[in-house]
Amino acid sequence: MQAKDSNPPDGGYGWVVVMSAFMVMGLTVAVLKTFGLFFAEIQQHFDELASTTSWITSITIAVFHLGAPVASSLCVQYTHRTVVITGGLLAFSGMALGFFGLNMVWMYATTGFLQGLGISFSWTPAISIVSHYFSKKRALANAIASAGECAFAFMFGPFFQWLISQYGWKGALLIIGGIQLNICVCGVLMRPLASTCLLEASHCETETPPGNSASRRGKEDKSPIMHKTLNWMLVRRPEFVLYAIFGILAAMSFFVPPLFLVPLSYSLGIDESWTATLLCILAMVDFGGRLLCGWYASLHVTKTIHLLAMTITLISTSLMLLPLANNYLSLAIFTGFYGFFFGTTVAIHITVLADVVGMPEFDSALGLFMLIRSTGGFVGPPLAGLIVDMAGDYRAGFYMAGATLILSTGFLIILDRLQQSKKKGSNIKTEPEKSTLSYPSLHILKHQ
């Protein structure tokens, strides 16, 4: 019998995998999002400049993205479960070793490099295995899994602040590292499907009789997953290249609004206590947007890539309107719109990637996509900062982000047109074959 991945369960134990991925998202990306609470404490302890201290987070983000292809390769060579468990141990090590706080270089190597590698090795296989377990409900499953980032970010803010006040920043790092060990538990629950365990047949249960080696070889050859650690030939496929360019432009924009939202609110004279609620609003509507869009996409009423183009357009519109806010209420409303549509985009963009490359190449594509997209994440915030410095107004950063997202929508439209033209071309080729095959049979029937 063929590997199960060609017919994903679309439920059953898959929901256990989804909830495990939900936890992994919270214990990785949500920790990264709220790590800014340690910024002032670490800066004051080492008496360093803000730019020097910020390198801790920069290294974490860089390693998170750059480690994705390595994580994808290991998923193909071993199993998703193994890589997630390894990521949990690395994340714990980064925080636990950061507890010693010897010097700034030590912090770069531990809470920067090790934590970033741990996040990459946990996040990448967790989001990948969800796509393997689901087909028709893939968008909903991905949305629920990614929503863990929002749910945990909402809770971690006040919790981490309390930990720092009670145990100091070093003690808080150690406790958070211990909490991240639960990633390993989540990894254990990610039972691999037959066709997602590659290269070593012992990694999973197969239904091939042990004595029939020829049959086993034939089934391995027909496996929907290619026996490669990473397929770099994907960069020669126009569809993947177009989607990767979209990813770069989107990443240039996505990291900008959270960076300038608080400074913009201060420039409007909004009190710090009210400013903190903006982040809570952002997390809540983001959560709602992911679940709602994931549910809608699972109904297959709208083509997923069309839905993504619509959500990106709505995000860019909200970013263009957000700088028009002149008080807390208007800023909160526009922030809510931005957060909601951002959530809808995050819920389905991985699903669209799976649709573009197909599940046989998904693991490799996810790693390469993360690697290529990282360039946008690196370039976006500094470019927006330069524009803000030149304009002397934080609003300029939001205009830049909105304009870049509008440009990214163009590549989604080109990608959709390319897919449609290829589909029409394949239909035209198959029609003559059908008529040729049917003609002899009709001719025979006439003479009977």
XYZ file of C-alpha atoms in Angstrom:
448
model
C 0.000 0.000 0.000
C 1.301 3.453 -0.827
C 2.528 5.829 1.793
C -0.133 7.559 3.732
C 1.037 11.023 2.837
C -0.680 10.799 -0.544
C -3.949 10.579 1.388
C -3.417 12.573 4.607
C -5.735 11.666 7.505
C -7.245 15.197 7.620
C -8.194 14.660 11.232
C -7.910 11.988 13.895
C -4.438 11.984 15.429
C -3.629 14.929 13.202
C -5.372 17.213 15.697
C -2.956 16.044 18.393
C -0.143 17.070 16.055
C -1.829 20.452 15.497
C -2.086 21.131 19.241
C 1.544 20.091 19.686
C 2.515 22.541 16.944
C 0.326 25.182 18.669
C 2.433 24.735 21.809
C 5.703 24.811 19.851
C 4.721 28.095 18.180
C 4.050 29.592 21.610
C 7.244 28.302 23.195
C 9.432 29.571 20.345
C 8.197 32.592 18.365
C 6.166 34.027 21.270
C 9.291 33.919 23.461
C 11.217 35.725 20.724
C 8.470 38.360 20.408
C 8.487 39.164 24.139
C 12.253 38.974 24.673
C 12.362 42.771 24.424
C 11.322 42.822 28.094
C 14.874 41.718 28.935
C 16.453 44.431 26.785
C 16.777 47.191 29.399
C 17.795 44.745 32.143
C 20.635 43.228 30.109
C 21.755 46.627 28.813
C 21.939 48.034 32.330
C 23.719 44.972 33.744
C 26.531 45.057 31.183
C 26.483 48.854 30.804
C 26.379 48.587 27.017
C 24.906 50.686 24.244
C 21.425 49.912 22.962
C 22.824 48.981 19.552
C 25.239 46.503 21.151
C 22.496 44.895 23.242
C 20.078 44.673 20.315
C 22.460 42.258 18.586
C 21.182 39.487 20.876
C 17.736 39.623 19.271
C 19.208 40.250 15.809
C 21.341 37.095 16.047
C 18.330 35.089 17.242
C 16.212 36.215 14.276
C 19.060 35.637 11.812
C 19.822 32.118 13.042
C 16.086 31.319 13.165
C 15.775 32.015 9.434
C 19.167 30.719 8.321
C 18.708 27.489 10.258
C 15.441 26.651 8.475
C 17.085 24.920 5.453
C 19.219 22.848 7.835
C 16.118 21.903 9.837
C 14.287 20.958 6.635
C 17.230 18.808 5.531
C 17.229 16.987 8.856
C 13.456 16.447 8.609
C 13.956 14.758 5.244
C 16.926 12.700 6.416
C 15.496 11.708 9.806
C 12.025 12.584 11.178
C 10.162 15.727 12.186
C 9.875 14.319 15.716
C 13.656 14.011 16.097
C 14.334 17.544 14.888
C 11.680 19.109 17.160
C 13.112 17.337 20.225
C 16.600 18.524 19.246
C 15.246 22.074 18.883
C 13.724 21.929 22.366
C 17.043 20.887 23.884
C 18.885 23.664 22.025
C 16.354 26.305 23.115
C 16.656 25.183 26.734
C 20.464 25.219 26.507
C 20.460 28.773 25.135
C 18.377 30.131 28.007
C 19.986 28.014 30.726
C 23.513 29.007 29.689
C 22.387 32.634 29.390
C 21.660 32.421 33.124
C 25.419 32.676 33.812
C 25.595 36.022 31.928
C 29.413 36.115 31.745
C 29.653 38.909 29.167
C 27.921 40.244 26.078
C 29.685 37.811 23.715
C 28.438 34.986 25.936
C 24.887 36.318 25.553
C 25.317 36.441 21.771
C 26.366 32.784 21.743
C 23.677 31.499 24.145
C 20.429 33.489 24.113
C 21.327 34.625 20.594
C 22.773 31.748 18.564
C 21.652 28.675 20.528
C 18.167 30.047 21.175
C 17.780 31.004 17.496
C 18.898 27.543 16.370
C 16.527 25.941 18.863
C 13.613 28.024 17.575
C 14.475 27.153 13.971
C 14.776 23.424 14.681
C 11.435 23.463 16.540
C 9.331 25.818 14.406
C 10.270 24.499 10.942
C 9.418 20.794 11.434
C 6.370 21.606 13.573
C 4.705 23.685 10.857
C 5.857 21.198 8.212
C 4.379 18.055 9.782
C 0.985 19.762 10.157
C 0.892 20.169 6.374
C 1.718 16.475 5.962
C -1.184 15.433 8.178
C -3.791 17.581 6.411
C -4.916 18.224 2.852
C -8.495 19.543 2.614
C -8.289 21.086 6.098
C -4.655 22.173 5.760
C -5.416 25.911 5.934
C -7.464 25.506 9.129
C -4.833 23.259 10.709
C -2.019 25.696 9.903
C -4.088 28.591 11.233
C -4.739 26.854 14.560
C -1.074 25.870 14.906
C 0.218 29.366 14.121
C -2.293 30.906 16.550
C -0.175 29.538 19.406
C 2.214 32.405 18.736
C -0.511 34.972 19.510
C -2.027 33.169 22.491
C 1.308 32.715 24.246
C 2.553 36.211 23.374
C -0.554 37.630 25.073
C 0.248 35.657 28.262
C 4.040 35.861 28.239
C 4.209 39.670 28.403
C 2.948 40.079 31.991
C 4.319 36.678 33.037
C 7.898 37.440 31.953
C 7.674 40.869 33.570
C 6.656 39.189 36.833
C 9.499 36.657 36.568
C 12.049 39.439 36.094
C 10.710 41.360 39.112
C 10.771 38.251 41.316
C 13.923 36.413 40.212
C 15.918 38.970 38.202
C 16.622 38.654 34.501
C 19.062 35.767 34.980
C 16.649 33.702 37.045
C 13.862 34.476 34.580
C 15.993 33.147 31.698
C 16.586 29.880 33.549
C 12.880 29.405 34.309
C 11.882 30.202 30.723
C 14.465 27.678 29.510
C 12.868 25.051 31.741
C 9.452 25.888 30.308
C 10.860 25.495 26.787
C 11.788 21.886 27.582
C 8.104 21.180 26.970
C 8.973 21.513 23.269
C 10.530 18.051 23.595
C 7.233 16.678 24.910
C 5.443 18.227 21.933
C 8.007 16.636 19.635
C 7.359 13.183 21.091
C 3.660 13.599 20.264
C 4.452 14.351 16.603
C 4.117 10.795 15.362
C 5.522 10.565 11.824
C 3.389 9.433 8.915
C 4.745 6.514 6.894
C 5.882 8.606 3.927
C 7.423 11.414 5.989
C 10.103 9.102 7.373
C 12.773 8.968 4.721
C 15.997 7.214 3.861
C 15.741 4.810 6.810
C 12.810 2.384 6.663
C 13.249 1.739 10.375
C 12.132 5.274 11.154
C 8.511 4.370 10.606
C 6.148 1.468 10.126
C 5.685 0.333 6.544
C 3.190 -2.051 5.108
C 5.660 -3.710 2.716
C 6.398 -7.385 3.494
C 9.984 -7.662 4.803
C 10.905 -10.405 2.381
C 9.841 -8.603 -0.765
C 12.838 -6.302 -1.374
C 11.962 -5.666 -5.014
C 8.486 -4.513 -4.074
C 9.943 -2.336 -1.328
C 12.388 -0.736 -3.765
C 9.554 -0.023 -6.186
C 7.500 1.640 -3.507
C 10.459 3.702 -2.371
C 10.934 4.878 -5.933
C 7.270 5.926 -6.076
C 7.384 7.679 -2.717
C 5.943 11.191 -3.016
C 8.870 12.555 -1.038
C 12.152 12.793 -2.928
C 15.166 11.226 -1.263
C 17.107 14.468 -1.015
C 18.222 16.437 1.964
C 17.413 19.731 0.243
C 16.290 20.333 -3.324
C 18.076 23.484 -4.466
C 16.637 22.983 -7.976
C 13.454 24.621 -6.700
C 15.027 28.003 -7.436
C 14.758 27.122 -11.141
C 10.978 26.834 -10.937
C 9.286 30.139 -11.871
C 6.375 29.528 -9.486
C 8.661 29.124 -6.477
C 10.796 32.126 -7.479
C 7.716 34.358 -7.770
C 6.446 33.253 -4.372
C 9.902 33.725 -2.844
C 10.022 37.324 -4.156
C 6.608 37.875 -2.596
C 8.023 36.489 0.658
C 10.974 38.910 0.603
C 8.761 41.957 0.054
C 6.239 40.805 2.669
C 8.983 40.227 5.246
C 10.337 43.721 4.570
C 6.959 45.053 5.703
C 5.864 42.652 8.453
C 8.685 43.514 10.862
C 8.163 47.275 10.578
C 4.762 48.051 12.242
C 5.536 46.364 15.613
C 8.842 48.244 15.658
C 7.326 51.719 15.241
C 3.871 51.316 16.787
C 4.979 52.175 20.338
C 7.192 55.149 19.308
C 4.337 56.468 17.136
C 1.949 56.316 20.081
C 4.449 58.193 22.258
C 4.807 60.870 19.571
C 1.028 61.333 19.718
C 1.272 61.967 23.462
C -0.444 58.699 24.461
C 0.326 57.514 28.002
C 2.595 54.456 28.434
C -0.121 52.432 30.191
C -2.468 52.918 27.242
C 0.311 52.149 24.774
C 0.773 48.701 26.356
C -2.876 47.885 25.577
C -2.172 48.392 21.867
C 0.093 45.335 21.936
C -2.661 43.333 23.652
C -5.161 44.425 21.010
C -2.673 43.442 18.312
C -2.255 39.936 19.779
C -5.992 39.322 20.267
C -7.164 40.388 16.798
C -4.193 38.566 15.238
C -5.396 35.391 16.983
C -8.952 35.889 15.740
C -7.820 36.625 12.192
C -5.796 33.428 11.967
C -8.620 31.181 13.135
C -11.323 32.861 11.038
C -9.283 32.880 7.837
C -8.092 29.312 8.385
C -11.698 28.158 8.798
C -12.841 30.061 5.706
C -9.955 28.755 3.594
C -10.828 25.169 4.609
C -14.276 25.631 3.005
C -12.530 26.045 -0.407
C -14.972 28.775 -1.433
C -12.104 30.987 -2.613
C -8.845 29.865 -4.150
C -6.171 30.164 -1.453
C -3.793 32.324 -3.481
C -6.684 34.707 -4.288
C -7.516 34.880 -0.580
C -3.883 35.677 0.211
C -3.802 38.462 -2.378
C -6.939 39.964 -0.832
C -5.578 39.850 2.719
C -2.269 41.413 1.646
C -4.180 44.217 -0.078
C -6.225 44.819 3.077
C -3.064 44.871 5.242
C -1.441 47.462 2.985
C -4.613 49.573 3.104
C -4.696 49.457 6.916
C -1.004 50.418 7.076
C -1.629 53.391 4.820
C -4.531 54.503 7.044
C -2.806 53.908 10.389
C -0.584 57.036 10.232
C -3.758 59.140 9.952
C -4.561 58.354 13.597
C -4.271 61.361 15.914
C -5.458 59.910 19.250
C -5.604 56.640 21.155
C -9.028 55.533 19.886
C -8.244 55.984 16.209
C -4.808 54.390 16.650
C -6.366 51.403 18.432
C -8.934 50.956 15.636
C -6.348 51.037 12.837
C -4.027 48.782 14.872
C -6.901 46.325 15.212
C -7.486 46.291 11.458
C -3.784 45.757 10.794
C -3.482 42.958 13.373
C -6.573 41.143 12.098
C -5.508 41.148 8.454
C -1.944 40.244 9.434
C -3.365 37.195 11.213
C -5.356 36.176 8.141
C -2.197 36.356 6.028
C -0.065 34.297 8.409
C -2.824 31.676 8.580
C -2.636 30.785 4.889
C 0.754 31.805 3.463
C 2.324 28.423 4.314
C -0.695 26.670 2.785
C -0.163 28.616 -0.442
C 3.493 27.523 -0.477
C 2.357 23.879 -0.252
C -0.054 24.493 -3.138
C 2.679 26.106 -5.241
C 5.360 23.405 -4.908
C 3.279 20.345 -3.943
C 3.761 18.165 -0.884
C 6.606 16.056 -2.385
C 8.839 19.150 -2.296
C 7.267 20.957 0.642
C 9.968 20.296 3.264
C 12.740 21.549 0.986
C 10.614 24.472 -0.183
C 9.825 25.584 3.372
C 13.508 25.694 4.301
C 14.500 27.571 1.149
C 11.554 29.943 1.467
C 12.543 30.830 5.042
C 16.156 31.341 3.960
C 15.248 33.614 1.043
C 12.601 35.479 3.051
C 15.172 36.289 5.734
C 16.744 38.899 3.431
C 13.511 40.901 3.602
C 13.465 40.654 7.383
C 17.037 41.942 7.558
C 16.586 44.789 5.085
C 13.092 45.982 6.045
C 13.573 47.455 9.562
C 16.864 49.295 8.796
C 15.411 50.674 5.558
C 12.280 51.839 7.372
C 14.472 53.360 10.094
C 16.461 55.258 7.470
C 13.253 56.586 5.896
C 11.955 57.610 9.337
C 15.227 59.445 10.087
C 15.091 61.260 6.747
C 11.411 62.216 7.162
C 11.671 62.921 10.882
C 8.324 61.170 11.413
C 7.449 57.612 12.429
C 4.501 57.668 10.014
C 6.929 57.326 7.121
C 7.813 53.787 8.227
C 4.178 52.688 7.926
C 3.848 54.223 4.465
C 6.973 52.363 3.374
C 5.589 49.058 4.722
C 2.229 49.564 3.016
C 3.785 50.433 -0.337
C 6.069 47.379 -0.228
C 3.100 45.098 0.468
C 1.199 46.542 -2.489
C 4.209 45.704 -4.675
C 4.298 42.138 -3.289
C 0.666 41.615 -4.332
C 1.739 42.047 -7.953
C 3.935 38.947 -7.757
C 1.024 36.915 -6.362
C -1.103 37.992 -9.326
C 1.668 37.038 -11.784
C 2.042 33.672 -10.028
C -1.690 32.982 -10.272
C -1.741 33.888 -13.983
C 1.227 31.568 -14.607
C -0.497 28.677 -12.832
C -3.706 29.256 -14.766
C -1.903 29.360 -18.129
C -0.067 26.115 -17.356
C -3.320 24.458 -16.336
C -5.011 25.548 -19.592
C -2.023 24.304 -21.574
C -2.192 20.859 -19.977
C -5.957 20.656 -20.648
C -5.447 21.482 -24.336
C -2.821 18.724 -24.657
C -5.030 16.057 -23.104
C -8.155 16.794 -25.202
C -6.766 15.535 -28.583
C -5.515 12.365 -26.895
C -8.994 11.647 -25.519
C -10.643 12.156 -28.935
C -8.045 9.953 -30.681
C -8.542 7.153 -28.195
C -12.304 7.313 -28.410
C -12.505 7.334 -32.252
C -11.520 3.664 -32.895
C -14.001 2.465 -30.324
C -16.784 4.478 -31.989
C -15.752 3.109 -35.404
C -15.973 -0.481 -34.144
C -19.378 0.145 -32.605
C -20.720 1.366 -35.982
C -19.719 -1.917 -37.701
C -21.191 -4.163 -35.025
